Amino acid sequence: MLLKELTINGFKSFAKKSDLLFSSPITAIVGPNGSGKSNVAESFRFVLGEQATSRMRGKKGEDLIFGGSEKVARLGRATVTATFDNSARVFPTDFDELIIERTVARDGSNDYTLNGARVRLKDVLEMLASANIGTTGHHIISQGEADRILTASPKLRREMIEDALGLRVYQYKIAESEKKLEKTHENIARVESLRRETHPHLQFLERQVKKYERALELRDELATAYADYLRREAAYLAETKKTLTSTLTAPREKLAQLMQTRKEAEQKIAGQSEHHDTDTLSAKQGELSRARHERDAAARAEASLDGQIGFLERRIAHLRAEHAKPAPAVLAAPIAYDVFATTYAHISRAVEQALLSVSLDEVKTTLRNIHTSLGALAKRAEVAPQKSLDLSSEEGELEELRVHAEDARATLRAVHERVQVLEHQCGVLRAKIEADTEEARELRHKVELYDHEIRELEREITGLIAQEDMLRRDDEAFNAELQEAVVLVRSKAMQYLKRPVLVDGAALDDAAIAALPREGQLERKRALERLKIRLEELGGVNEEVIREYNNAKERDAFLAKELADLGTSSETLLRIIAELNQELTLRFTEGLEKIDEAFNRFFARMFVGGVAHVLRSFPKVKAAAQSAVVSDDEIPEPTEEDDDAEPEIGVEIDVRLPNKRVRGLDMLSGGERALTSIALIFAMSQINPPPFIILDETDAALDEANSRRYGDALSVLAERSQLILITHNRETMSRAGVLYGITMGQDGISRMLSIKLEEAIAVAK
Ligand code: ATP
C-alpha cells in the first residue's frame, strides 16, 4: 500500500485529530449525511496541494479551518498529514516514508513540509507528480462530480487525461521551462536595454580613447620634433653666445682705449684753454692801448706847453721889440692876466679836443668857439698909452710853463718807455698764443677722428649688443619652449640633450649645427606649433578615460557574454520545450489510445454492449479558420490560436449505448452519465494507475444491477490502485476491506471509528 495514513487535525469539521489507516486496497467511509465524509475527501485534496478553495467547498483559506460550534471554540489552523510508504522508492527521496503535511492559518497562509522539512508547494506537487498523483484530481472524485469529466471542456478533459497518464510532470517541466524562457527573455530584454543604454557612452569613450591614442602618437611625434628642434636651438644659442662674447671683446677694449686717448687729448685741450696767455694778452693790449693814449696825451700836453712857451717867448720878444718902437696904439683897457689865462686855457682845451677828434664838424665847432673867444678878448683890448715895459709876469709865466713843459716831457718819456715795453710783451704773448692754438687745433682734429672712430665702434658694439639682446630673447624663448615641452611630453623633453643631428649619417657638432641656415629651424618651430595645435584640438583626454573605457568595455563584454549565454539558454529552453512537447504529444497520443481502448472495454462491460471512444480534438475556432475560404484581397483577422505554433489539443468523448440509436453525451440519463464517467475514470486509472483513488458517492445514482457492475469494476481497479470510497451503497461497502464510520455529535465535531460491515450498513442507514 502506498498510502498508509491520513491525519486530519482542525480541518473543517474535524476539530480533533483523527487518523485513517489505509491497510486494505479498498477502504470505505460511511456515515450519515453531514457527518463529515466529504470533508475527508477534501482533506485529501488539501494535503495534496489543491489551490482552488472552491474545490473544497470554501471561499477562502480560513473556511477550511474548524470554525467552531456552539460548544467548541473555533481553531486557528488546520493541518492534514498524508503518510506514504516509500520503501519501493516510488517518490524520489531516500526515506522509506514520505510524510506530506499542509497547514493553513486563518490569515490564509499555507505551510508545506516534506518529511518535516519546510518546502514550497511546487516541491510538493513535483514530488506527487513523480508518483502519478496529479493536481487535476482525476483520482479524487468529489460528490456529484462523477460526471465532471463528461461536462469538462475538451481542454480540461485533456489535462485530466494527461494527469491520469502521469504526463503532468511534462506540463510542469514545460511550464517551468516556459517560465524560465520568459525570465530569460526578460533578462535578454534587460541586458539589451542595458547595452543600448550604455552603448552611446561606450561609443563616446571609444572616441575618447581613440583621441587619447592619437594624442599619444602626436605626443611621441612632438617629443621627437622637440628633441630635434631643441638640440639644434641649444647648439645655435651656445655657439652664437660664444661667438658674440668673443666678437664683443675686441671693440669694447678698443673703445675703452680710444675713450682714454680721447680723454687725454681733451684734457690737454682743456689744459691749454685753462692757460691765461690770451687773457694776459688782452689785458696787456688794454694796458698798451691806455699807455698809448697816455703817451699821446703827454705828447699833446708837451706840444701845448711848448706852444705856450713859444708864444710867450715870442710875445716877450715882441713886447721888447715894440717897447723899443714908438708907442703904438695900446689897449684902451688892459686885459687882466686871468682873463687872458682863462681864454688861453679855454682855447688850448678846445684845440686839444679838436686834435683828438676825428669828426670834421667837431673841429669846425671847436674852431668857431676859439674864434668867438678871441673876438671877446679883442673887444676888451684897446690901445693904451705906452707904459714902461714890465715883463715880470710874462717871464714868470714863461718860467712856470717851462717847468711844466719839462715835466710833460719827462712824463712823455716815461709813458713812451712803458708803451714800448707793453708792445714787446704783447708781441711775445701773441707769438706764444699762436703756437698754442696750432697744437690745440691738431688735438681737436685728432679728437674728431677719435670721435668718429668711437662712433663707429659704438655702432658696432650696439649692433653686437642688439644681437646679444636677440640672443637673450632667443634664449628665453628656448627656455619657455623647454618648459612647455616638459609640460607636454614630460621627461621626453630632455631627450634633446642626447639627440644627434645627423647629416649623411654623421653627427654634427654644435658649431656645425649653428652654422646651418636659420630658416630650417624656423620651419621646425612652425611644425612644432602645428603639432601643438593638433594636440590641443584633441582636447584634454586623460588616462582616466582609458580606465573608464576599459571598465565600460569589460562591462559591455560581460553583458554581451551574458546575452550570448541567455541566447544559448533561450535556445536550449526552446529546444527542451519542443522536446517536452513532442514527448508529451507522443505519450499523450499513445496513452489516449490505450485509454480509448480501456474506456470502450469498461463501457461495454457496464452497459453490456455499446461503443465508447475518446478522441483528440482541435479548437473549433482554429478549425473554422482553417476551413474558411479567404479571398485573395482579404486579410484574415488573426485569432488567438494563430499565435500558437501548436493548436491546443482537447479530448472529445463519443458514446453509443447498446440497443439505442442515440449517440453522444447529451442524450444520456443521470445513471448512464454516472456509469459512462465511471467507465472513463476507471479506464484512465487503468492505463497509468494512480496510487489511490477517492470516490465520493460516485455510486449514488446507480441501481442495484449497475451497483454490482460498479462493484466489479472497483475490484478490477483495486488491483492496481488503493480505493477510498465514500458511500452509502451497500454493494460498494461490501467490496471494502476496511470500513470507517464517521459520526458527528452535538458539538459539531466529526469523529471517526473503524467499524464492521454490519455496523457500516447500520451507520449508512
Ligand atoms: P452527505 O452524506 O450528506 O454528503 P457528508 O457526510 O459528506 O454528508 P460533509 O459534507 O462532509 O458531510 O460535512 C458537512 C459538515 O461539515 C456540515 O455539518 C458542516 O457544518 C461541517 N463543516 C463544514 N465546514 C466546517 C468548518 N469549517 N468548521 C466546522 N464545521 C464544518
PDB file of C-alpha atoms and ligand atoms in Angstrom, residues 12-13 31-39 57 63-68 143 697 728 744 748, ligand 1:
ATOM      1  CA  LYS A  12     -13.325  21.628   8.642  1.00  0.00           C
ATOM      2  CA  SER A  13     -15.491  19.567  10.990  1.00  0.00           C
ATOM      3  CA  GLY A  31     -21.760   7.744   7.836  1.00  0.00           C
ATOM      4  CA  PRO A  32     -24.922   9.735   7.931  1.00  0.00           C
ATOM      5  CA  ASN A  33     -25.465  12.842   5.914  1.00  0.00           C
ATOM      6  CA  GLY A  34     -23.491  15.820   7.139  1.00  0.00           C
ATOM      7  CA  SER A  35     -21.243  13.752   9.368  1.00  0.00           C
ATOM      8  CA  GLY A  36     -18.106  14.942   7.534  1.00  0.00           C
ATOM      9  CA  LYS A  37     -17.343  12.209   4.945  1.00  0.00           C
ATOM     10  CA  SER A  38     -16.819  14.616   2.106  1.00  0.00           C
ATOM     11  CA  ASN A  39     -14.588  16.669   4.399  1.00  0.00           C
ATOM     12  CA  ARG A  57     -16.279  23.970  -0.843  1.00  0.00           C
ATOM     13  CA  ASP A  63     -13.187  28.281   5.617  1.00  0.00           C
ATOM     14  CA  LEU A  64     -11.079  25.132   5.736  1.00  0.00           C
ATOM     15  CA  ILE A  65     -10.320  25.561   9.433  1.00  0.00           C
ATOM     16  CA  PHE A  66     -12.699  24.330  12.064  1.00  0.00           C
ATOM     17  CA  GLY A  67     -14.979  27.316  12.574  1.00  0.00           C
ATOM     18  CA  GLY A  68     -16.260  26.316  15.999  1.00  0.00           C
ATOM     19  CA  GLN A 143     -19.576  14.117  -4.501  1.00  0.00           C
ATOM     20  CA  GLU A 697     -20.542   8.785  -3.639  1.00  0.00           C
ATOM     21  CA  HIS A 728     -23.990   4.912   1.201  1.00  0.00           C
ATOM     22  CA  MET A 744     -20.987  13.972  14.252  1.00  0.00           C
ATOM     23  CA  GLY A 748     -20.436  19.673  15.522  1.00  0.00           C
TER      24      GLY A 748
HETATM   25  P1  ATP B   1     -23.593  13.750   2.930  1.00  0.00           P
HETATM   26  O1  ATP B   1     -23.701  12.296   3.247  1.00  0.00           O
HETATM   27  O2  ATP B   1     -24.908  14.403   3.085  1.00  0.00           O
HETATM   28  O3  ATP B   1     -22.897  14.069   1.728  1.00  0.00           O
HETATM   29  P2  ATP B   1     -21.251  14.231   4.448  1.00  0.00           P
HETATM   30  O4  ATP B   1     -21.026  13.214   5.466  1.00  0.00           O
HETATM   31  O5  ATP B   1     -20.423  14.155   3.255  1.00  0.00           O
HETATM   32  O6  ATP B   1     -22.754  14.410   4.117  1.00  0.00           O
HETATM   33  P3  ATP B   1     -19.893  16.676   4.809  1.00  0.00           P
HETATM   34  O7  ATP B   1     -20.409  17.417   3.681  1.00  0.00           O
HETATM   35  O8  ATP B   1     -18.562  16.056   4.715  1.00  0.00           O
HETATM   36  O9  ATP B   1     -20.937  15.597   5.190  1.00  0.00           O
HETATM   37  O10 ATP B   1     -19.867  17.545   6.065  1.00  0.00           O
HETATM   38  C1  ATP B   1     -20.596  18.634   6.194  1.00  0.00           C
HETATM   39  C2  ATP B   1     -20.497  19.070   7.590  1.00  0.00           C
HETATM   40  O11 ATP B   1     -19.242  19.641   7.901  1.00  0.00           O
HETATM   41  C3  ATP B   1     -21.505  20.167   7.869  1.00  0.00           C
HETATM   42  O12 ATP B   1     -22.211  19.812   9.077  1.00  0.00           O
HETATM   43  C4  ATP B   1     -20.709  21.406   8.058  1.00  0.00           C
HETATM   44  O13 ATP B   1     -21.309  22.258   9.041  1.00  0.00           O
HETATM   45  C5  ATP B   1     -19.424  20.868   8.552  1.00  0.00           C
HETATM   46  N1  ATP B   1     -18.414  21.809   8.285  1.00  0.00           N
HETATM   47  C6  ATP B   1     -18.001  22.189   7.064  1.00  0.00           C
HETATM   48  N2  ATP B   1     -17.020  23.104   7.170  1.00  0.00           N
HETATM   49  C7  ATP B   1     -16.811  23.310   8.511  1.00  0.00           C
HETATM   50  C8  ATP B   1     -15.947  24.157   9.253  1.00  0.00           C
HETATM   51  N3  ATP B   1     -15.080  24.968   8.662  1.00  0.00           N
HETATM   52  N4  ATP B   1     -15.996  24.099  10.590  1.00  0.00           N
HETATM   53  C9  ATP B   1     -16.866  23.278  11.216  1.00  0.00           C
HETATM   54  N5  ATP B   1     -17.675  22.511  10.553  1.00  0.00           N
HETATM   55  C10 ATP B   1     -17.672  22.491   9.200  1.00  0.00           C
END
